[in-house]
Amino acid sequence: MLYMLRAAYLTLHFLVVCFITMLVSVLRPRHLNNTTQCARLMSWALPVLRVRAIRNNDCPIKGQEQAIYVVNHQYTMDVFTCATMLPDHIAILGKSSLRYVPVFGLAFWLAGNIFINRRNKAKAWDTMAEVARIVKRRGCSVYIFPEGTRSRGQGLQPFKSGAFALAIESGLPIVPIVFSSTHKHIDLGRWNTGVVMGEYLEPIPTAGLTEADVKPLAELTHQKMLAALQRLDTTLEQQRAAG
């Protein structure tokens, strides 16, 4: 019963924030902070759900300095948990099919985020080159889920190349953001739902890299994020065991 009530609340909260996002984005179209400020409204659902969000550190990129942020993608809850650590001056890179999601697709686009077509792998580098031009012109950072889909409790999945091609093409550093495993530490059916812990990792420079470095860069980033994920999960397990 509690799970169903919370699921209904999350759906309502999500729709309300999407409508607010559309209104704000119409009043100040393509503003670089539309996404960040409206996403923070999503995170307001966490205290209502009795989810404790722990942020281990501050973003290593300061001011309006640009970067490519890569984040582990787990469940639908990500839209609420990841919002707790969304940097300023950001555009989220989303698959083109999201544009057809009722309400959300329009809000996503109006806020200034970017859709890409991931189906044509032959033109993947050209696609990221075009996104790099947009990013340079707008002066924004980019937020990407490099796994390409939700892991659904299966651990950190292999990374697709897009985020790393974009980072190399744009010459921007990669900043990993890692969140603890929600399937291990959050249960909407419990009164005290659980804890999510997030952490920014140190930037990974891309200056001087070429297309040949995309795969090694993806593998290096995956290794760093996997190690951080395991460390965060262990920390939460130890805290729970200690009471």
mmCIF file of N, CA, C and O in Angstrom, residues 150-235:
data_model
loop_
_atom_site.group_PDB
_atom_site.id
_atom_site.type_symbol
_atom_site.label_atom_id
_atom_site.label_comp_id
_atom_site.label_asym_id
_atom_site.label_seq_id
_atom_site.Cartn_x
_atom_site.Cartn_y
_atom_site.Cartn_z
ATOM 1 N N ARG A 150 18.888 2.252 -18.499
ATOM 2 C CA ARG A 150 18.915 1.991 -17.066
ATOM 3 C C ARG A 150 19.458 0.587 -16.769
ATOM 4 O O ARG A 150 19.120 -0.373 -17.453
ATOM 5 N N SER A 151 20.265 0.486 -15.744
ATOM 6 C CA SER A 151 20.884 -0.800 -15.403
ATOM 7 C C SER A 151 19.927 -1.727 -14.655
ATOM 8 O O SER A 151 20.140 -2.940 -14.622
ATOM 9 N N ARG A 152 18.898 -1.178 -14.017
ATOM 10 C CA ARG A 152 17.855 -1.951 -13.332
ATOM 11 C C ARG A 152 18.434 -3.002 -12.376
ATOM 12 O O ARG A 152 18.072 -4.177 -12.418
ATOM 13 N N GLY A 153 19.355 -2.573 -11.550
ATOM 14 C CA GLY A 153 19.887 -3.457 -10.528
ATOM 15 C C GLY A 153 20.962 -4.422 -11.002
ATOM 16 O O GLY A 153 21.378 -5.295 -10.239
ATOM 17 N N GLN A 154 21.436 -4.260 -12.236
ATOM 18 C CA GLN A 154 22.440 -5.172 -12.788
ATOM 19 C C GLN A 154 23.864 -4.634 -12.671
ATOM 20 O O GLN A 154 24.779 -5.172 -13.277
ATOM 21 N N GLY A 155 24.040 -3.581 -11.901
ATOM 22 C CA GLY A 155 25.374 -3.012 -11.753
ATOM 23 C C GLY A 155 25.713 -2.078 -12.899
ATOM 24 O O GLY A 155 24.935 -1.892 -13.839
ATOM 25 N N LEU A 156 26.880 -1.478 -12.829
ATOM 26 C CA LEU A 156 27.312 -0.532 -13.850
ATOM 27 C C LEU A 156 27.525 -1.254 -15.175
ATOM 28 O O LEU A 156 28.366 -2.143 -15.288
ATOM 29 N N GLN A 157 26.767 -0.870 -16.190
ATOM 30 C CA GLN A 157 26.823 -1.531 -17.490
ATOM 31 C C GLN A 157 27.933 -0.944 -18.368
ATOM 32 O O GLN A 157 28.450 0.139 -18.090
ATOM 33 N N PRO A 158 28.326 -1.636 -19.453
ATOM 34 C CA PRO A 158 29.349 -1.094 -20.359
ATOM 35 C C PRO A 158 28.912 0.259 -20.912
ATOM 36 O O PRO A 158 27.715 0.510 -21.092
ATOM 37 N N PHE A 159 29.885 1.116 -21.189
ATOM 38 C CA PHE A 159 29.593 2.458 -21.677
ATOM 39 C C PHE A 159 29.544 2.490 -23.203
ATOM 40 O O PHE A 159 30.357 1.855 -23.877
ATOM 41 N N LYS A 160 28.616 3.277 -23.715
ATOM 42 C CA LYS A 160 28.594 3.564 -25.145
ATOM 43 C C LYS A 160 29.598 4.678 -25.415
ATOM 44 O O LYS A 160 30.052 5.375 -24.505
ATOM 45 N N SER A 161 29.949 4.873 -26.661
ATOM 46 C CA SER A 161 31.066 5.763 -26.998
ATOM 47 C C SER A 161 30.688 7.237 -27.073
ATOM 48 O O SER A 161 31.559 8.104 -27.038
ATOM 49 N N GLY A 162 29.388 7.546 -27.166
ATOM 50 C CA GLY A 162 28.971 8.911 -27.467
ATOM 51 C C GLY A 162 29.533 9.979 -26.549
ATOM 52 O O GLY A 162 30.044 11.009 -27.013
ATOM 53 N N ALA A 163 29.436 9.771 -25.244
ATOM 54 C CA ALA A 163 29.896 10.784 -24.291
ATOM 55 C C ALA A 163 31.378 11.075 -24.455
ATOM 56 O O ALA A 163 31.826 12.229 -24.325
ATOM 57 N N PHE A 164 32.136 10.054 -24.781
ATOM 58 C CA PHE A 164 33.591 10.197 -24.848
ATOM 59 C C PHE A 164 34.026 10.789 -26.194
ATOM 60 O O PHE A 164 34.995 11.538 -26.261
ATOM 61 N N ALA A 165 33.278 10.458 -27.229
ATOM 62 C CA ALA A 165 33.508 11.120 -28.521
ATOM 63 C C ALA A 165 33.210 12.607 -28.406
ATOM 64 O O ALA A 165 33.952 13.447 -28.945
ATOM 65 N N LEU A 166 32.134 12.941 -27.703
ATOM 66 C CA LEU A 166 31.780 14.349 -27.510
ATOM 67 C C LEU A 166 32.845 15.080 -26.708
ATOM 68 O O LEU A 166 33.233 16.208 -27.049
ATOM 69 N N ALA A 167 33.331 14.450 -25.639
ATOM 70 C CA ALA A 167 34.348 15.091 -24.803
ATOM 71 C C ALA A 167 35.614 15.370 -25.597
ATOM 72 O O ALA A 167 36.210 16.454 -25.497
ATOM 73 N N ILE A 168 36.030 14.395 -26.411
ATOM 74 C CA ILE A 168 37.248 14.576 -27.216
ATOM 75 C C ILE A 168 37.029 15.624 -28.297
ATOM 76 O O ILE A 168 37.873 16.496 -28.525
ATOM 77 N N GLU A 169 35.889 15.567 -28.971
ATOM 78 C CA GLU A 169 35.609 16.508 -30.054
ATOM 79 C C GLU A 169 35.506 17.945 -29.536
ATOM 80 O O GLU A 169 35.954 18.883 -30.193
ATOM 81 N N SER A 170 34.934 18.097 -28.355
ATOM 82 C CA SER A 170 34.768 19.440 -27.794
ATOM 83 C C SER A 170 35.983 19.900 -26.992
ATOM 84 O O SER A 170 36.108 21.086 -26.664
ATOM 85 N N GLY A 171 36.882 18.952 -26.663
ATOM 86 C CA GLY A 171 38.061 19.296 -25.881
ATOM 87 C C GLY A 171 37.770 19.561 -24.418
ATOM 88 O O GLY A 171 38.584 20.162 -23.709
ATOM 89 N N LEU A 172 36.612 19.077 -23.932
ATOM 90 C CA LEU A 172 36.215 19.339 -22.553
ATOM 91 C C LEU A 172 36.552 18.155 -21.649
ATOM 92 O O LEU A 172 36.533 17.011 -22.099
ATOM 93 N N PRO A 173 36.839 18.419 -20.382
ATOM 94 C CA PRO A 173 37.133 17.316 -19.457
ATOM 95 C C PRO A 173 35.876 16.531 -19.128
ATOM 96 O O PRO A 173 34.752 17.050 -19.195
ATOM 97 N N ILE A 174 36.057 15.271 -18.752
ATOM 98 C CA ILE A 174 34.967 14.432 -18.277
ATOM 99 C C ILE A 174 34.945 14.489 -16.746
ATOM 100 O O ILE A 174 35.989 14.327 -16.107
ATOM 101 N N VAL A 175 33.764 14.732 -16.202
ATOM 102 C CA VAL A 175 33.600 14.710 -14.748
ATOM 103 C C VAL A 175 32.581 13.622 -14.408
ATOM 104 O O VAL A 175 31.387 13.787 -14.641
ATOM 105 N N PRO A 176 33.022 12.500 -13.879
ATOM 106 C CA PRO A 176 32.069 11.451 -13.483
ATOM 107 C C PRO A 176 31.308 11.846 -12.218
ATOM 108 O O PRO A 176 31.869 12.458 -11.304
ATOM 109 N N ILE A 177 30.024 11.508 -12.191
ATOM 110 C CA ILE A 177 29.205 11.629 -10.982
ATOM 111 C C ILE A 177 28.657 10.230 -10.696
ATOM 112 O O ILE A 177 28.064 9.603 -11.570
ATOM 113 N N VAL A 178 28.879 9.755 -9.491
ATOM 114 C CA VAL A 178 28.480 8.390 -9.147
ATOM 115 C C VAL A 178 27.493 8.421 -7.983
ATOM 116 O O VAL A 178 27.721 9.101 -6.976
ATOM 117 N N PHE A 179 26.400 7.679 -8.142
ATOM 118 C CA PHE A 179 25.409 7.527 -7.082
ATOM 119 C C PHE A 179 25.403 6.079 -6.609
ATOM 120 O O PHE A 179 25.556 5.150 -7.403
ATOM 121 N N SER A 180 25.194 5.892 -5.324
ATOM 122 C CA SER A 180 25.106 4.547 -4.741
ATOM 123 C C SER A 180 23.950 3.772 -5.377
ATOM 124 O O SER A 180 23.044 4.342 -5.983
ATOM 125 N N SER A 181 23.995 2.468 -5.239
ATOM 126 C CA SER A 181 23.017 1.586 -5.881
ATOM 127 C C SER A 181 21.644 1.738 -5.227
ATOM 128 O O SER A 181 21.450 1.339 -4.071
ATOM 129 N N THR A 182 20.693 2.298 -5.967
ATOM 130 C CA THR A 182 19.370 2.523 -5.389
ATOM 131 C C THR A 182 18.638 1.210 -5.121
ATOM 132 O O THR A 182 17.846 1.129 -4.187
ATOM 133 N N HIS A 183 18.913 0.169 -5.923
ATOM 134 C CA HIS A 183 18.207 -1.090 -5.690
ATOM 135 C C HIS A 183 18.653 -1.762 -4.385
ATOM 136 O O HIS A 183 17.938 -2.609 -3.851
ATOM 137 N N LYS A 184 19.813 -1.371 -3.866
ATOM 138 C CA LYS A 184 20.301 -1.936 -2.613
ATOM 139 C C LYS A 184 19.888 -1.113 -1.399
ATOM 140 O O LYS A 184 19.733 -1.657 -0.296
ATOM 141 N N HIS A 185 19.721 0.182 -1.595
ATOM 142 C CA HIS A 185 19.590 1.072 -0.441
ATOM 143 C C HIS A 185 18.291 1.875 -0.397
ATOM 144 O O HIS A 185 18.097 2.641 0.563
ATOM 145 N N ILE A 186 17.424 1.728 -1.391
ATOM 146 C CA ILE A 186 16.151 2.453 -1.379
ATOM 147 C C ILE A 186 15.009 1.471 -1.626
ATOM 148 O O ILE A 186 15.055 0.688 -2.578
ATOM 149 N N ASP A 187 13.996 1.541 -0.787
ATOM 150 C CA ASP A 187 12.821 0.680 -0.923
ATOM 151 C C ASP A 187 11.584 1.526 -0.611
ATOM 152 O O ASP A 187 11.351 1.912 0.543
ATOM 153 N N LEU A 188 10.799 1.834 -1.637
ATOM 154 C CA LEU A 188 9.626 2.686 -1.466
ATOM 155 C C LEU A 188 8.564 2.033 -0.588
ATOM 156 O O LEU A 188 7.624 2.698 -0.144
ATOM 157 N N GLY A 189 8.694 0.746 -0.323
ATOM 158 C CA GLY A 189 7.733 0.049 0.521
ATOM 159 C C GLY A 189 8.041 0.150 2.002
ATOM 160 O O GLY A 189 7.238 -0.290 2.836
ATOM 161 N N ARG A 190 9.215 0.718 2.368
ATOM 162 C CA ARG A 190 9.572 0.895 3.781
ATOM 163 C C ARG A 190 9.218 2.300 4.235
ATOM 164 O O ARG A 190 9.249 3.241 3.436
ATOM 165 N N TRP A 191 8.921 2.456 5.531
ATOM 166 C CA TRP A 191 8.609 3.788 6.042
ATOM 167 C C TRP A 191 9.827 4.701 5.912
ATOM 168 O O TRP A 191 9.741 5.797 5.371
ATOM 169 N N ASN A 192 10.976 4.265 6.426
ATOM 170 C CA ASN A 192 12.231 4.982 6.182
ATOM 171 C C ASN A 192 12.824 4.403 4.902
ATOM 172 O O ASN A 192 13.454 3.341 4.926
ATOM 173 N N THR A 193 12.610 5.100 3.818
ATOM 174 C CA THR A 193 12.829 4.530 2.483
ATOM 175 C C THR A 193 14.275 4.162 2.213
ATOM 176 O O THR A 193 14.543 3.151 1.565
ATOM 177 N N GLY A 194 15.204 4.965 2.716
ATOM 178 C CA GLY A 194 16.605 4.632 2.489
ATOM 179 C C GLY A 194 17.473 5.843 2.248
ATOM 180 O O GLY A 194 17.083 6.987 2.531
ATOM 181 N N VAL A 195 18.652 5.577 1.723
ATOM 182 C CA VAL A 195 19.675 6.612 1.546
ATOM 183 C C VAL A 195 20.248 6.521 0.137
ATOM 184 O O VAL A 195 20.428 5.421 -0.395
ATOM 185 N N VAL A 196 20.529 7.686 -0.440
ATOM 186 C CA VAL A 196 21.296 7.729 -1.685
ATOM 187 C C VAL A 196 22.505 8.615 -1.439
ATOM 188 O O VAL A 196 22.395 9.693 -0.851
ATOM 189 N N MET A 197 23.660 8.133 -1.838
ATOM 190 C CA MET A 197 24.906 8.880 -1.657
ATOM 191 C C MET A 197 25.507 9.168 -3.017
ATOM 192 O O MET A 197 25.610 8.279 -3.869
ATOM 193 N N GLY A 198 25.877 10.425 -3.243
ATOM 194 C CA GLY A 198 26.456 10.810 -4.522
ATOM 195 C C GLY A 198 27.809 11.479 -4.348
ATOM 196 O O GLY A 198 28.096 12.087 -3.311
ATOM 197 N N GLU A 199 28.632 11.351 -5.386
ATOM 198 C CA GLU A 199 29.986 11.907 -5.306
ATOM 199 C C GLU A 199 30.495 12.303 -6.688
ATOM 200 O O GLU A 199 30.311 11.576 -7.666
ATOM 201 N N TYR A 200 31.115 13.483 -6.761
ATOM 202 C CA TYR A 200 31.820 13.888 -7.967
ATOM 203 C C TYR A 200 33.227 13.285 -7.925
ATOM 204 O O TYR A 200 33.900 13.328 -6.889
ATOM 205 N N LEU A 201 33.684 12.741 -9.038
ATOM 206 C CA LEU A 201 35.064 12.277 -9.141
ATOM 207 C C LEU A 201 35.917 13.363 -9.791
ATOM 208 O O LEU A 201 35.399 14.328 -10.343
ATOM 209 N N GLU A 202 37.202 13.177 -9.719
ATOM 210 C CA GLU A 202 38.117 14.168 -10.290
ATOM 211 C C GLU A 202 37.969 14.229 -11.818
ATOM 212 O O GLU A 202 37.749 13.190 -12.462
ATOM 213 N N PRO A 203 38.079 15.423 -12.392
ATOM 214 C CA PRO A 203 37.961 15.554 -13.855
ATOM 215 C C PRO A 203 39.021 14.729 -14.585
ATOM 216 O O PRO A 203 40.161 14.593 -14.120
ATOM 217 N N ILE A 204 38.628 14.192 -15.724
ATOM 218 C CA ILE A 204 39.541 13.433 -16.580
ATOM 219 C C ILE A 204 39.792 14.277 -17.828
ATOM 220 O O ILE A 204 38.873 14.514 -18.610
ATOM 221 N N PRO A 205 41.022 14.761 -18.033
ATOM 222 C CA PRO A 205 41.279 15.650 -19.174
ATOM 223 C C PRO A 205 41.210 14.912 -20.510
ATOM 224 O O PRO A 205 41.487 13.707 -20.588
ATOM 225 N N THR A 206 40.834 15.636 -21.547
ATOM 226 C CA THR A 206 40.755 15.052 -22.893
ATOM 227 C C THR A 206 41.577 15.822 -23.911
ATOM 228 O O THR A 206 41.585 15.454 -25.087
ATOM 229 N N ALA A 207 42.257 16.862 -23.480
ATOM 230 C CA ALA A 207 43.046 17.673 -24.412
ATOM 231 C C ALA A 207 44.075 16.810 -25.130
ATOM 232 O O ALA A 207 44.793 16.018 -24.499
ATOM 233 N N GLY A 208 44.135 16.949 -26.445
ATOM 234 C CA GLY A 208 45.114 16.219 -27.239
ATOM 235 C C GLY A 208 44.681 14.829 -27.654
ATOM 236 O O GLY A 208 45.390 14.163 -28.419
ATOM 237 N N LEU A 209 43.540 14.351 -27.178
ATOM 238 C CA LEU A 209 43.060 13.020 -27.552
ATOM 239 C C LEU A 209 42.376 13.061 -28.915
ATOM 240 O O LEU A 209 41.917 14.106 -29.375
ATOM 241 N N THR A 210 42.321 11.900 -29.570
ATOM 242 C CA THR A 210 41.720 11.794 -30.899
ATOM 243 C C THR A 210 40.641 10.712 -30.890
ATOM 244 O O THR A 210 40.395 10.066 -29.873
ATOM 245 N N GLU A 211 40.046 10.490 -32.044
ATOM 246 C CA GLU A 211 38.989 9.488 -32.170
ATOM 247 C C GLU A 211 39.475 8.101 -31.740
ATOM 248 O O GLU A 211 38.702 7.309 -31.203
ATOM 249 N N ALA A 212 40.770 7.828 -31.944
ATOM 250 C CA ALA A 212 41.326 6.526 -31.564
ATOM 251 C C ALA A 212 41.341 6.321 -30.040
ATOM 252 O O ALA A 212 41.479 5.192 -29.565
ATOM 253 N N ASP A 213 41.194 7.409 -29.298
ATOM 254 C CA ASP A 213 41.250 7.321 -27.833
ATOM 255 C C ASP A 213 39.882 7.162 -27.181
ATOM 256 O O ASP A 213 39.796 7.094 -25.955
ATOM 257 N N VAL A 214 38.824 7.104 -27.989
ATOM 258 C CA VAL A 214 37.469 7.043 -27.427
ATOM 259 C C VAL A 214 37.295 5.810 -26.541
ATOM 260 O O VAL A 214 36.852 5.909 -25.392
ATOM 261 N N LYS A 215 37.631 4.654 -27.050
ATOM 262 C CA LYS A 215 37.424 3.416 -26.285
ATOM 263 C C LYS A 215 38.274 3.372 -25.022
ATOM 264 O O LYS A 215 37.747 3.061 -23.939
ATOM 265 N N PRO A 216 39.594 3.657 -25.078
ATOM 266 C CA PRO A 216 40.385 3.664 -23.842
ATOM 267 C C PRO A 216 39.865 4.672 -22.819
ATOM 268 O O PRO A 216 39.881 4.398 -21.609
ATOM 269 N N LEU A 217 39.390 5.821 -23.298
ATOM 270 C CA LEU A 217 38.854 6.829 -22.387
ATOM 271 C C LEU A 217 37.583 6.316 -21.708
ATOM 272 O O LEU A 217 37.398 6.507 -20.503
ATOM 273 N N ALA A 218 36.733 5.647 -22.471
ATOM 274 C CA ALA A 218 35.511 5.069 -21.906
ATOM 275 C C ALA A 218 35.846 4.006 -20.870
ATOM 276 O O ALA A 218 35.216 3.939 -19.800
ATOM 277 N N GLU A 219 36.835 3.173 -21.160
ATOM 278 C CA GLU A 219 37.216 2.106 -20.235
ATOM 279 C C GLU A 219 37.809 2.673 -18.943
ATOM 280 O O GLU A 219 37.516 2.184 -17.847
ATOM 281 N N LEU A 220 38.637 3.710 -19.074
ATOM 282 C CA LEU A 220 39.231 4.345 -17.896
ATOM 283 C C LEU A 220 38.139 4.943 -17.009
ATOM 284 O O LEU A 220 38.151 4.761 -15.781
ATOM 285 N N THR A 221 37.203 5.639 -17.635
ATOM 286 C CA THR A 221 36.116 6.258 -16.881
ATOM 287 C C THR A 221 35.254 5.202 -16.202
ATOM 288 O O THR A 221 34.848 5.356 -15.042
ATOM 289 N N HIS A 222 34.990 4.120 -16.910
ATOM 290 C CA HIS A 222 34.188 3.030 -16.343
ATOM 291 C C HIS A 222 34.880 2.443 -15.110
ATOM 292 O O HIS A 222 34.227 2.183 -14.086
ATOM 293 N N GLN A 223 36.177 2.238 -15.183
ATOM 294 C CA GLN A 223 36.925 1.689 -14.058
ATOM 295 C C GLN A 223 36.825 2.593 -12.831
ATOM 296 O O GLN A 223 36.602 2.123 -11.706
ATOM 297 N N LYS A 224 36.987 3.878 -13.045
ATOM 298 C CA LYS A 224 36.922 4.845 -11.948
ATOM 299 C C LYS A 224 35.532 4.888 -11.323
ATOM 300 O O LYS A 224 35.378 4.925 -10.092
ATOM 301 N N MET A 225 34.504 4.860 -12.174
ATOM 302 C CA MET A 225 33.134 4.939 -11.668
ATOM 303 C C MET A 225 32.731 3.652 -10.965
ATOM 304 O O MET A 225 32.030 3.683 -9.945
ATOM 305 N N LEU A 226 33.166 2.512 -11.469
ATOM 306 C CA LEU A 226 32.859 1.235 -10.836
ATOM 307 C C LEU A 226 33.490 1.159 -9.447
ATOM 308 O O LEU A 226 32.849 0.727 -8.478
ATOM 309 N N ALA A 227 34.735 1.590 -9.348
ATOM 310 C CA ALA A 227 35.415 1.575 -8.047
ATOM 311 C C ALA A 227 34.695 2.495 -7.060
ATOM 312 O O ALA A 227 34.518 2.153 -5.884
ATOM 313 N N ALA A 228 34.272 3.667 -7.544
ATOM 314 C CA ALA A 228 33.566 4.612 -6.673
ATOM 315 C C ALA A 228 32.208 4.060 -6.251
ATOM 316 O O ALA A 228 31.798 4.208 -5.097
ATOM 317 N N LEU A 229 31.503 3.410 -7.176
ATOM 318 C CA LEU A 229 30.196 2.822 -6.867
ATOM 319 C C LEU A 229 30.330 1.760 -5.774
ATOM 320 O O LEU A 229 29.549 1.728 -4.822
ATOM 321 N N GLN A 230 31.319 0.917 -5.909
ATOM 322 C CA GLN A 230 31.537 -0.125 -4.906
ATOM 323 C C GLN A 230 31.897 0.477 -3.555
ATOM 324 O O GLN A 230 31.442 -0.006 -2.507
ATOM 325 N N ARG A 231 32.678 1.548 -3.579
ATOM 326 C CA ARG A 231 33.067 2.204 -2.324
ATOM 327 C C ARG A 231 31.855 2.850 -1.643
ATOM 328 O O ARG A 231 31.687 2.741 -0.414
ATOM 329 N N LEU A 232 30.999 3.513 -2.412
ATOM 330 C CA LEU A 232 29.813 4.154 -1.847
ATOM 331 C C LEU A 232 28.867 3.108 -1.253
ATOM 332 O O LEU A 232 28.319 3.291 -0.165
ATOM 333 N N ASP A 233 28.678 2.006 -1.984
ATOM 334 C CA ASP A 233 27.800 0.946 -1.486
ATOM 335 C C ASP A 233 28.337 0.346 -0.192
ATOM 336 O O ASP A 233 27.584 0.080 0.759
ATOM 337 N N THR A 234 29.640 0.131 -0.145
ATOM 338 C CA THR A 234 30.259 -0.421 1.067
ATOM 339 C C THR A 234 30.086 0.530 2.246
ATOM 340 O O THR A 234 29.783 0.104 3.365
ATOM 341 N N THR A 235 30.260 1.826 1.986
ATOM 342 C CA THR A 235 30.100 2.827 3.047
ATOM 343 C C THR A 235 28.688 2.797 3.616
ATOM 344 O O THR A 235 28.493 2.797 4.845
#
